[in-house]
Structures are given as structure tokens and as C-alpha cells.
Short mmCIF file of C-alpha atoms in Angstrom, two decimals:
data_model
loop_
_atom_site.label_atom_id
_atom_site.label_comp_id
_atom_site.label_asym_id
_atom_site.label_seq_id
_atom_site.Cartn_x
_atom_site.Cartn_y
_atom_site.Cartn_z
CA UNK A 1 139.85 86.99 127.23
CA UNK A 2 142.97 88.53 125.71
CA UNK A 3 145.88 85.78 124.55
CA UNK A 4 149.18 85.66 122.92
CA UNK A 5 149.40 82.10 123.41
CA UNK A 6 149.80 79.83 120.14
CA UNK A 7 147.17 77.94 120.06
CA UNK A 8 143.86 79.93 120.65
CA UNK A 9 140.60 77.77 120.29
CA UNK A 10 137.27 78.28 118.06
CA UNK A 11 134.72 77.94 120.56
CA UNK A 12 131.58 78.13 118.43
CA UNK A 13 130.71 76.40 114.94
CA UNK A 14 131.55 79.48 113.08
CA UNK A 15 134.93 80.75 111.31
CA UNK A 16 137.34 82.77 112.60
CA UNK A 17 137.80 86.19 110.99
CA UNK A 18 141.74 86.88 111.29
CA UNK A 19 142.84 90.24 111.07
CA UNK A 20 146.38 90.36 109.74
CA UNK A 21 149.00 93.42 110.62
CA UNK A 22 145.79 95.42 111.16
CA UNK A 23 147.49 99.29 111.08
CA UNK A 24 144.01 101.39 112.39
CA UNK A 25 142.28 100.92 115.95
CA UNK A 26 139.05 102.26 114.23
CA UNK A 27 139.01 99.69 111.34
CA UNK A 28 139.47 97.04 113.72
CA UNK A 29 136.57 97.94 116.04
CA UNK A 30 134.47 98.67 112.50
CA UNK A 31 135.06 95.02 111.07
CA UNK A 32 134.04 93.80 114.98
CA UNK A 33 130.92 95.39 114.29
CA UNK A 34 130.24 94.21 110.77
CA UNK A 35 131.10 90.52 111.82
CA UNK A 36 128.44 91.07 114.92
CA UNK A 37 125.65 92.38 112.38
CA UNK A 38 125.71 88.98 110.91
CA UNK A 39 126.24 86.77 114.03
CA UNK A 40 129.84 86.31 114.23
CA UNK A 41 131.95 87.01 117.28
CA UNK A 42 135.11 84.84 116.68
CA UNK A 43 138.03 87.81 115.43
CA UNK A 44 141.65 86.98 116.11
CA UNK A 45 144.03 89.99 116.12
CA UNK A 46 148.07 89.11 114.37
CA UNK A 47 150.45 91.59 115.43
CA UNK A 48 148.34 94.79 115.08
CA UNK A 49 150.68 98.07 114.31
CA UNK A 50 149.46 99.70 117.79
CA UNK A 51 149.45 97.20 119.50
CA UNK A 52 147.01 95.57 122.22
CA UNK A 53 144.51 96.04 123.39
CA UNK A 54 143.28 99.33 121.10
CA UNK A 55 141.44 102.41 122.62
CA UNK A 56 140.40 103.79 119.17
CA UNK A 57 139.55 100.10 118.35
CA UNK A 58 137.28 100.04 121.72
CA UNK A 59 135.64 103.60 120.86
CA UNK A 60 135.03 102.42 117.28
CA UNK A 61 133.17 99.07 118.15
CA UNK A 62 130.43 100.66 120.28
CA UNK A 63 127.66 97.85 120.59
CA UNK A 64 130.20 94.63 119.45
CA UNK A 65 132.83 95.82 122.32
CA UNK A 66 132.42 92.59 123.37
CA UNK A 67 133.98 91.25 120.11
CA UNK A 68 137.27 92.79 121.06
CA UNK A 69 137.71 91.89 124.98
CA UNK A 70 137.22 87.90 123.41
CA UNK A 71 139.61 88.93 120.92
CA UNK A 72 142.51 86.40 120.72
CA UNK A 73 145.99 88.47 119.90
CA UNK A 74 148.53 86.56 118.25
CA UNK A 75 152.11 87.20 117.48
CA UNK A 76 151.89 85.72 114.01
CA UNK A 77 150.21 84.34 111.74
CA UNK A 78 151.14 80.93 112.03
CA UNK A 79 149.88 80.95 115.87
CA UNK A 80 146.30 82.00 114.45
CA UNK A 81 146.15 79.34 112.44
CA UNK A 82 147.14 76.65 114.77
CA UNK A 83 143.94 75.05 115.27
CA UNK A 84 142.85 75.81 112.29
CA UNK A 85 141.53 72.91 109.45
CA UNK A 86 141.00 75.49 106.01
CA UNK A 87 142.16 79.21 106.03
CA UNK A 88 140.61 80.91 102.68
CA UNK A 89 142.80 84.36 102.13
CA UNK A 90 141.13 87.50 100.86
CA UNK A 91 142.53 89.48 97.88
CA UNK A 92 141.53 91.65 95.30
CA UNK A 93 144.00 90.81 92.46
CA UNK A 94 145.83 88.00 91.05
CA UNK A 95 148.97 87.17 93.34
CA UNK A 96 150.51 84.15 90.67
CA UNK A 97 149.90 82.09 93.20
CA UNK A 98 148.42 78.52 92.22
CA UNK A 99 145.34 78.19 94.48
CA UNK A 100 141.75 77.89 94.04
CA UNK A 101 139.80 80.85 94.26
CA UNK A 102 136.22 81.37 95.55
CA UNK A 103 133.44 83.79 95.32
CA UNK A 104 132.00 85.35 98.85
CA UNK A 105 129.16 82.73 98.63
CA UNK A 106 131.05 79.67 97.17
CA UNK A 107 133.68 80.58 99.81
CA UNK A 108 131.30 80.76 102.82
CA UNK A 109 128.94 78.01 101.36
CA UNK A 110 132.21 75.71 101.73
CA UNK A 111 132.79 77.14 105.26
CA UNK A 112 129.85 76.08 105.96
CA UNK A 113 129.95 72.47 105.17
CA UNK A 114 133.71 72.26 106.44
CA UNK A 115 132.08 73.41 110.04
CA UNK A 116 129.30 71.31 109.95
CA UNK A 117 131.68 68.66 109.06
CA UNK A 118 133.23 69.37 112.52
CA UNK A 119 136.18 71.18 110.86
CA UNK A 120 137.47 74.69 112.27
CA UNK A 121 137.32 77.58 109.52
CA UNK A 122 139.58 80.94 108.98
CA UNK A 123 139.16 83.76 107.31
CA UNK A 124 142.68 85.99 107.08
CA UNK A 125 142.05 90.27 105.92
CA UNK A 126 145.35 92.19 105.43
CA UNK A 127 146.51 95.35 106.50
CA UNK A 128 144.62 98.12 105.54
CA UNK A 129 146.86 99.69 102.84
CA UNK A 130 148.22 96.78 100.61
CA UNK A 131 146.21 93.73 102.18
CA UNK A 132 147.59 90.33 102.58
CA UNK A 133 151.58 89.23 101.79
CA UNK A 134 152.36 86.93 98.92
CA UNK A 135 153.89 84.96 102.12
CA UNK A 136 150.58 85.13 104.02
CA UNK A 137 148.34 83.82 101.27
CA UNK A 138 150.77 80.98 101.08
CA UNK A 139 149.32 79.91 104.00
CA UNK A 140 146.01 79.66 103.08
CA UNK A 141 144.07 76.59 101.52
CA UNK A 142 142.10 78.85 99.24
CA UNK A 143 141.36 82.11 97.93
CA UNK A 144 137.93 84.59 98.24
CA UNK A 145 138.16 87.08 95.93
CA UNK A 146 134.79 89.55 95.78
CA UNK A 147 133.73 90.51 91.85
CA UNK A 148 134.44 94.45 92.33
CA UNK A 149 134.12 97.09 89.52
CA UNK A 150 137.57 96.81 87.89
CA UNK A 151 137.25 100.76 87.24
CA UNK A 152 136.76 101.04 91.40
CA UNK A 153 137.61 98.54 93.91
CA UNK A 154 137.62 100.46 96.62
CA UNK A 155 136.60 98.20 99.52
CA UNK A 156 138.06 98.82 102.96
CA UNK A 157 138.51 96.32 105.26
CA UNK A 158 135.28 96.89 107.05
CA UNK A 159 133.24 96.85 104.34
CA UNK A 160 135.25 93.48 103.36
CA UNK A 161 134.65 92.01 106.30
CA UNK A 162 131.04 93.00 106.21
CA UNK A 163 130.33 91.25 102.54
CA UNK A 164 132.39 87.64 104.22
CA UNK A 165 129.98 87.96 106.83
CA UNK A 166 127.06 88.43 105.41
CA UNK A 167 127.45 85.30 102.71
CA UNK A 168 128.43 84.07 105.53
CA UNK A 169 124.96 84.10 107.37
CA UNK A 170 123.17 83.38 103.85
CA UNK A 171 125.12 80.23 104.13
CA UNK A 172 123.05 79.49 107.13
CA UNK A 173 119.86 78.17 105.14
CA UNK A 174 118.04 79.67 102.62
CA UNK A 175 117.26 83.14 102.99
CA UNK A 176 116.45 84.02 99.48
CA UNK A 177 112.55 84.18 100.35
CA UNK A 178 109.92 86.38 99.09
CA UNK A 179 107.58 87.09 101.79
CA UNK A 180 105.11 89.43 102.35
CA UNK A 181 104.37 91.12 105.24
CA UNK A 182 100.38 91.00 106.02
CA UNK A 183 99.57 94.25 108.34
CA UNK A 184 96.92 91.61 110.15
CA UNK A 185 95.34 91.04 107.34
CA UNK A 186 95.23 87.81 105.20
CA UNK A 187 94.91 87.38 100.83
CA UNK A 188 91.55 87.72 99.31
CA UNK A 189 89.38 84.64 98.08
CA UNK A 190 88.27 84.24 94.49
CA UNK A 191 84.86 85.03 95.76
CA UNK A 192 85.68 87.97 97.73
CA UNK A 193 87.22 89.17 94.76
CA UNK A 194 84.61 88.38 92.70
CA UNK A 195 81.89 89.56 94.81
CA UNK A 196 83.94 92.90 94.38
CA UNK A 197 83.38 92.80 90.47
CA UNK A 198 79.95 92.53 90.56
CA UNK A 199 79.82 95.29 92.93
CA UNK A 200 81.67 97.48 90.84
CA UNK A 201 80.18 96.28 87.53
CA UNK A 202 76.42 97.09 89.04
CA UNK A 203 77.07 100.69 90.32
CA UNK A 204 79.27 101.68 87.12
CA UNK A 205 76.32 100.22 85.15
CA UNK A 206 73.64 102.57 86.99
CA UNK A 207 76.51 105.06 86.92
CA UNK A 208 76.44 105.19 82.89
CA UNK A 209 80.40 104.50 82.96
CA UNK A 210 80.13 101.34 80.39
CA UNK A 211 79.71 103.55 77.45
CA UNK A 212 79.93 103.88 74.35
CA UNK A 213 77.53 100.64 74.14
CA UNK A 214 79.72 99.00 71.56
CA UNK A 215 82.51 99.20 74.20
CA UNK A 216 80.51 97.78 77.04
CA UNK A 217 81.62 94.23 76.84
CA UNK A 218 85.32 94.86 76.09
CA UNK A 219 85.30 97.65 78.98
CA UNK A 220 83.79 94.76 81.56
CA UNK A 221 86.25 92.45 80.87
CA UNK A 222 89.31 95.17 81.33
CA UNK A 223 87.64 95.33 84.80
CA UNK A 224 87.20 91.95 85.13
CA UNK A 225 90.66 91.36 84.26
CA UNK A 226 92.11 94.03 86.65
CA UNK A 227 90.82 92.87 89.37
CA UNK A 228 91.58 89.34 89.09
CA UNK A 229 95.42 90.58 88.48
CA UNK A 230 95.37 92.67 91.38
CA UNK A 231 97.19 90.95 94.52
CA UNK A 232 94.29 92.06 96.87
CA UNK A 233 94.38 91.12 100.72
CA UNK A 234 90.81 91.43 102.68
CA UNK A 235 91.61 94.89 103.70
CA UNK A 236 92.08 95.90 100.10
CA UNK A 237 88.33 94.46 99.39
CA UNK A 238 86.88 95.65 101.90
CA UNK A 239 88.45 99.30 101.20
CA UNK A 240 87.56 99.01 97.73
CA UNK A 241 83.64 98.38 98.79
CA UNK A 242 83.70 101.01 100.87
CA UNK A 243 84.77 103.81 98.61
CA UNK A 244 82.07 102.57 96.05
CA UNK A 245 79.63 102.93 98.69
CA UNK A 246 80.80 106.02 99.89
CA UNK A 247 80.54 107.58 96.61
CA UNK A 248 76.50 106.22 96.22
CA UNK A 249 76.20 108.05 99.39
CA UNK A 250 77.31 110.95 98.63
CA UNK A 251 75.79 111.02 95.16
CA UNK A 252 72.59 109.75 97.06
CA UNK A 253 73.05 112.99 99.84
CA UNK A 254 72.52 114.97 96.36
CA UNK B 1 124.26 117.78 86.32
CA UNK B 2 122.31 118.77 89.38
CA UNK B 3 118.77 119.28 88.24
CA UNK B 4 115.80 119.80 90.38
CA UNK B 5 112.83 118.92 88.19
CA UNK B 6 110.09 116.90 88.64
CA UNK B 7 111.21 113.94 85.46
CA UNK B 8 115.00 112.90 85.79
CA UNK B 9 115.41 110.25 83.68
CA UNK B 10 117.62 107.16 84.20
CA UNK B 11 120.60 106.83 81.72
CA UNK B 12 121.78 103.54 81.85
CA UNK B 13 119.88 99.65 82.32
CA UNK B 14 120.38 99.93 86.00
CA UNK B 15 118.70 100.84 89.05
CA UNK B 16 118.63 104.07 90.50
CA UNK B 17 119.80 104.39 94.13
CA UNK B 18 117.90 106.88 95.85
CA UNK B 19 119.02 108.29 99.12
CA UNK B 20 115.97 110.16 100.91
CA UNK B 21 116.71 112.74 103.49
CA UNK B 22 120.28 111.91 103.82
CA UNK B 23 121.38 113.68 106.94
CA UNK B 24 125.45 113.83 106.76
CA UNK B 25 127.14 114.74 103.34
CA UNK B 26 129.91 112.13 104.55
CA UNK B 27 127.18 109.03 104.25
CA UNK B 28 126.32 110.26 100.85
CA UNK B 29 129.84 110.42 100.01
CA UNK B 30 130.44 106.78 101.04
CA UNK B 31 127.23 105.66 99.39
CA UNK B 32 128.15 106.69 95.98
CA UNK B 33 131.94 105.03 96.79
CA UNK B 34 129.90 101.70 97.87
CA UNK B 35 127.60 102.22 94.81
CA UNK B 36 130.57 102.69 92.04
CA UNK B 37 132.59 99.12 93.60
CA UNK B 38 129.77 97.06 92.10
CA UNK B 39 129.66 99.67 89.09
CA UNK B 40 126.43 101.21 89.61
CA UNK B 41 126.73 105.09 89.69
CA UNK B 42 123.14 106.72 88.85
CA UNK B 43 122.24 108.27 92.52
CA UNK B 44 118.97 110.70 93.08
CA UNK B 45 119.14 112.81 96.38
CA UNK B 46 115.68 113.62 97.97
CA UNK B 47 116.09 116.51 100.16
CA UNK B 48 119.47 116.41 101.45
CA UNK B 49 119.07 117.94 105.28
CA UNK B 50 122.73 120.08 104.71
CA UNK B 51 121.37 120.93 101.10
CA UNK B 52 123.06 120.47 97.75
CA UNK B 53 125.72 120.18 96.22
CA UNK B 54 127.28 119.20 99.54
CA UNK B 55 131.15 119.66 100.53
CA UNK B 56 131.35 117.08 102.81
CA UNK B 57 130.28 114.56 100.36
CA UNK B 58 132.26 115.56 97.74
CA UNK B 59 135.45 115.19 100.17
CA UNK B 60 134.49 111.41 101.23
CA UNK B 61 133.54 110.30 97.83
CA UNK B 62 136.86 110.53 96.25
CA UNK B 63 137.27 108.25 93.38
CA UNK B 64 133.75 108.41 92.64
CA UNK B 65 132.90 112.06 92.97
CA UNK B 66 131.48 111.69 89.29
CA UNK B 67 128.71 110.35 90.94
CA UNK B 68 127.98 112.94 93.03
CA UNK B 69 128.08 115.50 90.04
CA UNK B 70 125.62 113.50 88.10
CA UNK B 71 123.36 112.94 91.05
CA UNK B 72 120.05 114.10 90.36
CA UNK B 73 118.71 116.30 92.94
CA UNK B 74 114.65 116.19 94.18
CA UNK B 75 112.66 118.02 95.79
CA UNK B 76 110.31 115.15 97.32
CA UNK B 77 110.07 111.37 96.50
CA UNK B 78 107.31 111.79 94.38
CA UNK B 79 109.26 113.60 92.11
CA UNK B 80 112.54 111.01 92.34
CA UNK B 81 109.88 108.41 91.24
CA UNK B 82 108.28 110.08 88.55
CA UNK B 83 110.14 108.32 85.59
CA UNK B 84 110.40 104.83 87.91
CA UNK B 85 108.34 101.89 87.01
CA UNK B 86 108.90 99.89 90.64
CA UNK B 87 110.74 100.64 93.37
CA UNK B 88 112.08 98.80 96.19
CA UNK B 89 112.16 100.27 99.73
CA UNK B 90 114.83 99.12 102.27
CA UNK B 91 113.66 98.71 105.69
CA UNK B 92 114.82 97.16 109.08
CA UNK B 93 111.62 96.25 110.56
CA UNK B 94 108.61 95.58 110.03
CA UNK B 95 106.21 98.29 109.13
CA UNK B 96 102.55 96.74 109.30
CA UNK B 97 102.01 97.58 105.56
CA UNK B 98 100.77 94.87 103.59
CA UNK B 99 103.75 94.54 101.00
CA UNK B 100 105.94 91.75 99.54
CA UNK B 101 109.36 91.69 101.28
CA UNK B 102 112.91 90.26 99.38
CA UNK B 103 116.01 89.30 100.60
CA UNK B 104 118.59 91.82 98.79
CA UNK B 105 119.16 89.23 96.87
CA UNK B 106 115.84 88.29 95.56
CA UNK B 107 115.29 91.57 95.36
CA UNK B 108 118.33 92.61 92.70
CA UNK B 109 117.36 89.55 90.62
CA UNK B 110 113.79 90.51 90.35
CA UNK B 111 115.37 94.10 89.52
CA UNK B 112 117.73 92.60 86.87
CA UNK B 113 114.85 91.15 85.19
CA UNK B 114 112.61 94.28 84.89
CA UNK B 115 115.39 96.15 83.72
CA UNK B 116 116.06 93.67 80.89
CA UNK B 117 112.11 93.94 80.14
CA UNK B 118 112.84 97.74 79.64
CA UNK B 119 111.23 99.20 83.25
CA UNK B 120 113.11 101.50 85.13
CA UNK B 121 113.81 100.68 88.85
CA UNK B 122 114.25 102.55 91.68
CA UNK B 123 115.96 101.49 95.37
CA UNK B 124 114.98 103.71 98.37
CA UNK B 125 117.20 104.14 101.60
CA UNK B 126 115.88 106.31 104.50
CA UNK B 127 117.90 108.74 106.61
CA UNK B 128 120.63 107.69 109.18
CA UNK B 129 119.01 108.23 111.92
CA UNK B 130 115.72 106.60 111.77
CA UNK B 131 115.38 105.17 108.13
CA UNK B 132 112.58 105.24 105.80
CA UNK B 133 108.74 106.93 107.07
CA UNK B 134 105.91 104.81 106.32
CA UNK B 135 104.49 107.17 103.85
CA UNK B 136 107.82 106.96 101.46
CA UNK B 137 107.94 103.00 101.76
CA UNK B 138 103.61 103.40 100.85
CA UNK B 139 105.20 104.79 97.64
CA UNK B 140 107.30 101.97 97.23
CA UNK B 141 105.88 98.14 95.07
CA UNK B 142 108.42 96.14 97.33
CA UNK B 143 110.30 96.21 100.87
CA UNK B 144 113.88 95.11 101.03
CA UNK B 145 115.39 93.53 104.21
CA UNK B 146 118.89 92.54 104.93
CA UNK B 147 118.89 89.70 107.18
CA UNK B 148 120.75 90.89 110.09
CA UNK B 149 121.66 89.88 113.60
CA UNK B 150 118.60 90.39 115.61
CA UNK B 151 120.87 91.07 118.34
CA UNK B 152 122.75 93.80 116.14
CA UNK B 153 121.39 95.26 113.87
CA UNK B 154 123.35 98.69 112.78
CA UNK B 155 123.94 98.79 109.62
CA UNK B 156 124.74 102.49 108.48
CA UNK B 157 123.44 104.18 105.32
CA UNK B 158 126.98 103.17 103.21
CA UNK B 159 126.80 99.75 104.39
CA UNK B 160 123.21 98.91 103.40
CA UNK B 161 123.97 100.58 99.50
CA UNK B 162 126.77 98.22 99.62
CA UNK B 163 125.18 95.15 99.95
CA UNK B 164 122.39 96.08 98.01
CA UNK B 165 125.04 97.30 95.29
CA UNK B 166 126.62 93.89 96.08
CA UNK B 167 123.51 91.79 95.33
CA UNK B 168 123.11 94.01 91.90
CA UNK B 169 126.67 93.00 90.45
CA UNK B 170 126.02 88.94 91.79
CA UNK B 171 122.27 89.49 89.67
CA UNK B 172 124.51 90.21 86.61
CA UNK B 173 125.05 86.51 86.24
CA UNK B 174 122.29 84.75 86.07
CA UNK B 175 119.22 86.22 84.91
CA UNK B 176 115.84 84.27 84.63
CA UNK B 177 113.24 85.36 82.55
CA UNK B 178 109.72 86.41 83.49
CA UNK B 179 107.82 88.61 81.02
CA UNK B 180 104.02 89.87 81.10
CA UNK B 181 102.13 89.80 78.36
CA UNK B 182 100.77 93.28 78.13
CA UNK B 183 97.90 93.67 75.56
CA UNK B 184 98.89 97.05 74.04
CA UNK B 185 99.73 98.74 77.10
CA UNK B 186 102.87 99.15 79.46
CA UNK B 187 102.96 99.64 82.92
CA UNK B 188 102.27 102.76 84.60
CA UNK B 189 105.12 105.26 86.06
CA UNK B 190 105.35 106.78 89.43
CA UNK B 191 104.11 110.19 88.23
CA UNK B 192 100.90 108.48 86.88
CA UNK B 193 100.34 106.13 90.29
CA UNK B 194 100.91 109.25 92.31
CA UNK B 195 98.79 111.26 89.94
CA UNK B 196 96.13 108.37 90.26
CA UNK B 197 96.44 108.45 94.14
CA UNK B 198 96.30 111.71 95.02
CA UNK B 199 92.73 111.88 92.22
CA UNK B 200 91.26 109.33 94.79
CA UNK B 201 92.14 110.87 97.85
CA UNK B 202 91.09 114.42 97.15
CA UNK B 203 87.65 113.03 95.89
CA UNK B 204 86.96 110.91 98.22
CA UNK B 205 88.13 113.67 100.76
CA UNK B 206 85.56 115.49 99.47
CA UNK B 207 82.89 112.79 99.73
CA UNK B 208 83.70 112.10 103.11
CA UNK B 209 84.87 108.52 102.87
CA UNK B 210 88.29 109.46 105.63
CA UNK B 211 86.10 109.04 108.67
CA UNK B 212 86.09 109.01 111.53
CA UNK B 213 88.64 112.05 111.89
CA UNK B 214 91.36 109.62 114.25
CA UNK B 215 91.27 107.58 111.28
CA UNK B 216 91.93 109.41 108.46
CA UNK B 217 95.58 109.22 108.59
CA UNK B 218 95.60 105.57 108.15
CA UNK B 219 92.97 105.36 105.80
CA UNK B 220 95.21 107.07 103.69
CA UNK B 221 98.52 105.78 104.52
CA UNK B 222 96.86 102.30 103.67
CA UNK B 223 95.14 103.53 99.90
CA UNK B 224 98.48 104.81 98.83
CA UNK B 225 100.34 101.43 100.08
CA UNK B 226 97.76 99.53 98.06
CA UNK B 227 98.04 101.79 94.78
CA UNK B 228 101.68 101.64 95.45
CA UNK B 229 101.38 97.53 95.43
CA UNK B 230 99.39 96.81 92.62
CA UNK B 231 101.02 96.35 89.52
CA UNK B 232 99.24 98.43 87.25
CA UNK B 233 99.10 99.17 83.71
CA UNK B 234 98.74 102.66 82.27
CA UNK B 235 95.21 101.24 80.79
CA UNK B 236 94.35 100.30 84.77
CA UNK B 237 95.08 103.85 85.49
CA UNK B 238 93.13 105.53 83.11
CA UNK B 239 90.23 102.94 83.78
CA UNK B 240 90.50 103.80 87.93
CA UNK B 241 90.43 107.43 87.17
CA UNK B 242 87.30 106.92 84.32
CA UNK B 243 85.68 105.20 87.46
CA UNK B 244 85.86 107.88 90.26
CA UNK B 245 85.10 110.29 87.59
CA UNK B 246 82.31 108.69 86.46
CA UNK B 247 80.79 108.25 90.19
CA UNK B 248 81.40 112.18 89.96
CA UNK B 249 79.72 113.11 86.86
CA UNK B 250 76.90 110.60 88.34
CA UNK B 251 76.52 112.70 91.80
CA UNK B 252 76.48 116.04 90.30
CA UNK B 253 73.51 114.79 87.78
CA UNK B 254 71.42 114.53 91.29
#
């Protein structure tokens, strides 16, 4: 649903991202897709340069199309904000303007407990060449600035929109796990791992590998100590076995 | 420089973003342009598909075609990793390989801290098309994910540098220590894990352990994932090789 009314309404506990005097059709449907990579489909639209709806925008979004036909299309800023409870702005610089100013994640961690407080969130992104008016940050409750090489902050709106979303969706719990993926197979028990030292430490023995004599005791616990470092899953054990075996066999085959 | 030997070496206490098999010279363009926002700007190139140096990268890089000029050029991955010490592979999906997976952020934070401790790190991304094979990410200690929309998930090659670039400059802040006490030793390179992997494979080639035939190709896929995995000193290395020569020496006796 397309509207140019002045009050258009959040429908899901998410924020808005507000696209301010967008000037390029393909940069709009290119921030519609970065929002939909990290789950959010709310975009509002303020007085794009070509107007609206956008062909190029359309062609651009292939896969979040859907972003742009709920696109709401306001006249002015002021209309996308109606409903609104907080607005953060983004910018890249200073604008001598006296309001707090956020990082990605403090901003969206904030979002986050605004909307779960039952409050209705915006983020605005200016136009693609000089970004947001003194006059539109004014507007705002707070600013989100992201930490960019001074030397090179080159981010386009896209790739803006794409960082806001995605601390947006860390916001959502804790993703910062390590995990490891287990191919079907599970960690090895201390005496599966241990049963694979004594394997070892028997054929290497008959093998004449503990040598020179003196060494014996210091190499055995090197081994030892390897193995018990190693993070080995049951597959790992079991592979390990069955290259020592292999080897008897073939030394065994002569 | 543009070199095309087999040890590049990394300049600068950051990691290294590898691209491998890069299709269009406009991704690698925008990759080094996402790279240099968050101020990294060492890039290796594995087997560019339009070959190297590349026009069409050059043209989309603008502002940071410095990068591109510096890139260091390889042949294969082994050769990219030679110098590395761990490297993290970005994936999409699971890949049934038994291997710890990060969040991008958990992931730049674990790489901030082994670059303070002096190791060199490496970050893999895969093609366009159809990302990383399973035998690169088998060369790889870690898997990255970005948690995406499982609905949409399309990141392009640019976008995943960025956030992984992203993640680096956030790991800048806080760093938290974890050191290994290493008893005289360090930990191995690539070159020497490779080196160490490919000793095992062509022995036990030899001694018949890939069997039967349908099987090989896994057997091996899964003994370079687990070299790949274990953290391994240089003294671990020389002891796995003293072992499979050993076994050798053993055989030939009769």
C-alpha cells in the first residue's frame, strides 16, 4: 500500500527506516534490500527526487520488492514522523547541533527497548549526496553516527542502511555465540582420547620413534600433551586410529 | 606491488582480507572501498576469474585504489595462507565440517586478540556466485556467519567485507586478553599445516588408508578440516611428521 497521507502507521514492533529526499531509484530499492537481509520491512519514502512509485527502485530491489509496494510516501518529513515516539538521525560529521549521539549498537540497543516499551521508533537517511539537513536533524531526538575511517568515509546509503540494520537484528538477543558446527558427530571423551594415547604411544614404541632413550619420557609427554590440547570430536579419534592401523598394515603387508 | 609468490607477508597488525576467486573486478573494487571505511587496507586476491591487475576494479575503487595496487596477488589459497597463523572463513550455510562458527563479531574480537599476541590473521570470502568450496573453508581454523534473514539472505561480496570490516574497527575498543603459554615454541603457519597435510595424505595414499574408492574424497576433505582445526604448534608439526615418518622407516625395515 502506497500513501501520501500524514499519518502512516508502524504496523510491526520494529523501526521505521525513513528515507529522506532520496535522489536514486536504485539506492532506494538497494537499502529495501539491506533492511530485508536483517528482517526489516517498515521503509517510508519523503519526497523522493523522481518521484513515486520508482521503476529503477523496483528493478533494483529484486527479492525485497515487496518492501517498496508497502512503502509509505510522504510529502515531508514531518508527516513521516507523525506517529512516531524517538527519531535518531544519521550523520557522518558534527552538525553543532546539541543532541546526543549514539553508536549503531547503542542506537539500535535503545530502539530496542523504546519498542519493547510499546514506543514507535524512526530511523531518518539523507539524500544521497550531502545526507540529512541541519533542519532535518532538528527533528530528531538523537543522533547515530557510525565510527568510519576519518581518512575514508565513504559509506553510501545502502551500505548505511545495511550497518542500522544489522545492529539492529543483534539487538534482538544475543548473537555473539561461538558455536561449532558438529558434521553429525559429537566431542571426544577423556577416555576416548586417552585410549588414543596409548594407542599411539604402543605402536611408536614398537615403531622405535621414542628415541634417543634419554628423550623418551620428555617425547611421551609432548604427545601426551598434544593430544589432550587437541579439540578432537569422535570422528577425529576414530580417524586418527585408523591411520595408525592402516600404517601396521601396510608395514605388516611387508 | 602485485607479487605472485608463494610468502606475502602482512605489513601492518591487522587482518588480511582475502577475496578467493572473485568473479567481477567491480566487487573487488567495492570490497577494498568497504575495507578502507573501517581502515583496513591489506587485501590478497586468489585467482581473480578476469585476471590481474583488473580495470574494472580499479574504476569502482576510487578513493581507495591504493589498495588495489598493494593487493597481493596468489596463485591458490594455499599460497595466500602461507605466512597466516589462523584464518577465518565466511560462510552462509552450513557446511557439515566439524568447525567452530563466530558471529562477525566474536569473530573480529578473537582476531584483535591474536593480532595483539603477534599471529597473523587471515579472513576468507568466496566468489559471488556461490561462495566459498568446502575444500578452501577445510583450510580455514574458524567459520564466520553473519546472522541474516533466513528469509533473505543476499548479501553480496562488498557487503559481507563491510560488516566484517565493521566488526574489526568496533574490536578496536575493547580488547580482552587471552594468551597461551607456549613452552619454547610458536604456532605453526599455513605453509607448515599445508606442508604437514599434504605429508599425510600422500603417505597414507600410498598405504592405502583412502578406501573404499567412493570415499576417498571425503576422507580427505575431512583430514585437512581437522589439521586445519587444531591449533597446532610448530613442535606438534614436526612431532606429526616424526610420527608418519617413523611408521615409514618402520615398514620399509620389513
Amino acid at each position: 500500500m502506497t500513501q501520501t497521507s500524514s499519518s502512516p502507521v508502524l504496523p510491526a514492533p520494529i523501526p521505521a527506516i525513513v528515507l529522506v529526499r532520496p535522489q536514486m531509484g536504485e539506492n532506494i530499492g538497494a537499502a529495501a534490500r539491506a533492511m530485508w537481509n536483517f528482517g526489516l520491512d517498515h521503509m517510508r519514502v519523503v519526497a523522493p527526487r523522481d518521484g513515486w512509485p520508482s521503476q529503477s527502485a523496483v528493478a533494483m530491489a529484486s527479492g525485497a520488492g515487496r518492501l517498496l509496494d508497502e512503502a509509505q510516501h510522504c510529502a515531508d518529513l514531518p508527516s513521516a514522523l507523525a506517529d512516531c515516539d524517538f527519531t535518531f538521525a544519521t550523520t557522518a560529521r558534527g552538525r553543532d547541533l546539541t543532541k546526543p549521539v549514539y553508536s549503531p549498537e547503542a542506537a539500535m540497543k535503545l530502539a530496542a527497548e523504546k519498542i519493547s516499551a510499546g514506543q514507535r521508533v524512526a530511523v531518518l537517511f539523507g539524500p544521497e549526496r550531502a545526507g540529512l539537513e541541519n533542519e532535518d536533524i532538528a527533528q530528531a531526538n538523537a543522533i547515530v553516527s557510525v565510527p568510519v575511517n576519518p581518512k575514508f568515509a565513504s559509506l553510501n546509503l545502502a551500505q548505511c542502511v545495511l550497518l542500522m540494520s544489522y545492529e539492529w537484528m543483534r539487538a534482538q538477543g544475543d548473537v555473539t555465540h561461538e558455536v561449532t558446527e558438529m558434521a553429525g558427530t559429537d566431542w571426544a571423551k577423556g577416555a576416548e582420547v586417552d585410549h588414543l594415547a596409548r594407542h599411539y604411544e604402543e605402536r611408536l614404541e614398537e615403531a622405535g620413534f621414542f628415541y634417543p632413550e634419554h628423550k623418551t619420557t620428555s617425547m611421551k609427554l609432548n604427545l601426551r600433551n598434544m593430544w589432550s590440547r587437541m579439540p578432537m570430536t569422535r570422528a577425529d579419534v576414530q580417524m586418527l586410529h585408523g591411520i595408525l592401523r592402516q600404517m601396521v598394515r601396510w608395514k605388516e603387508k611387508g
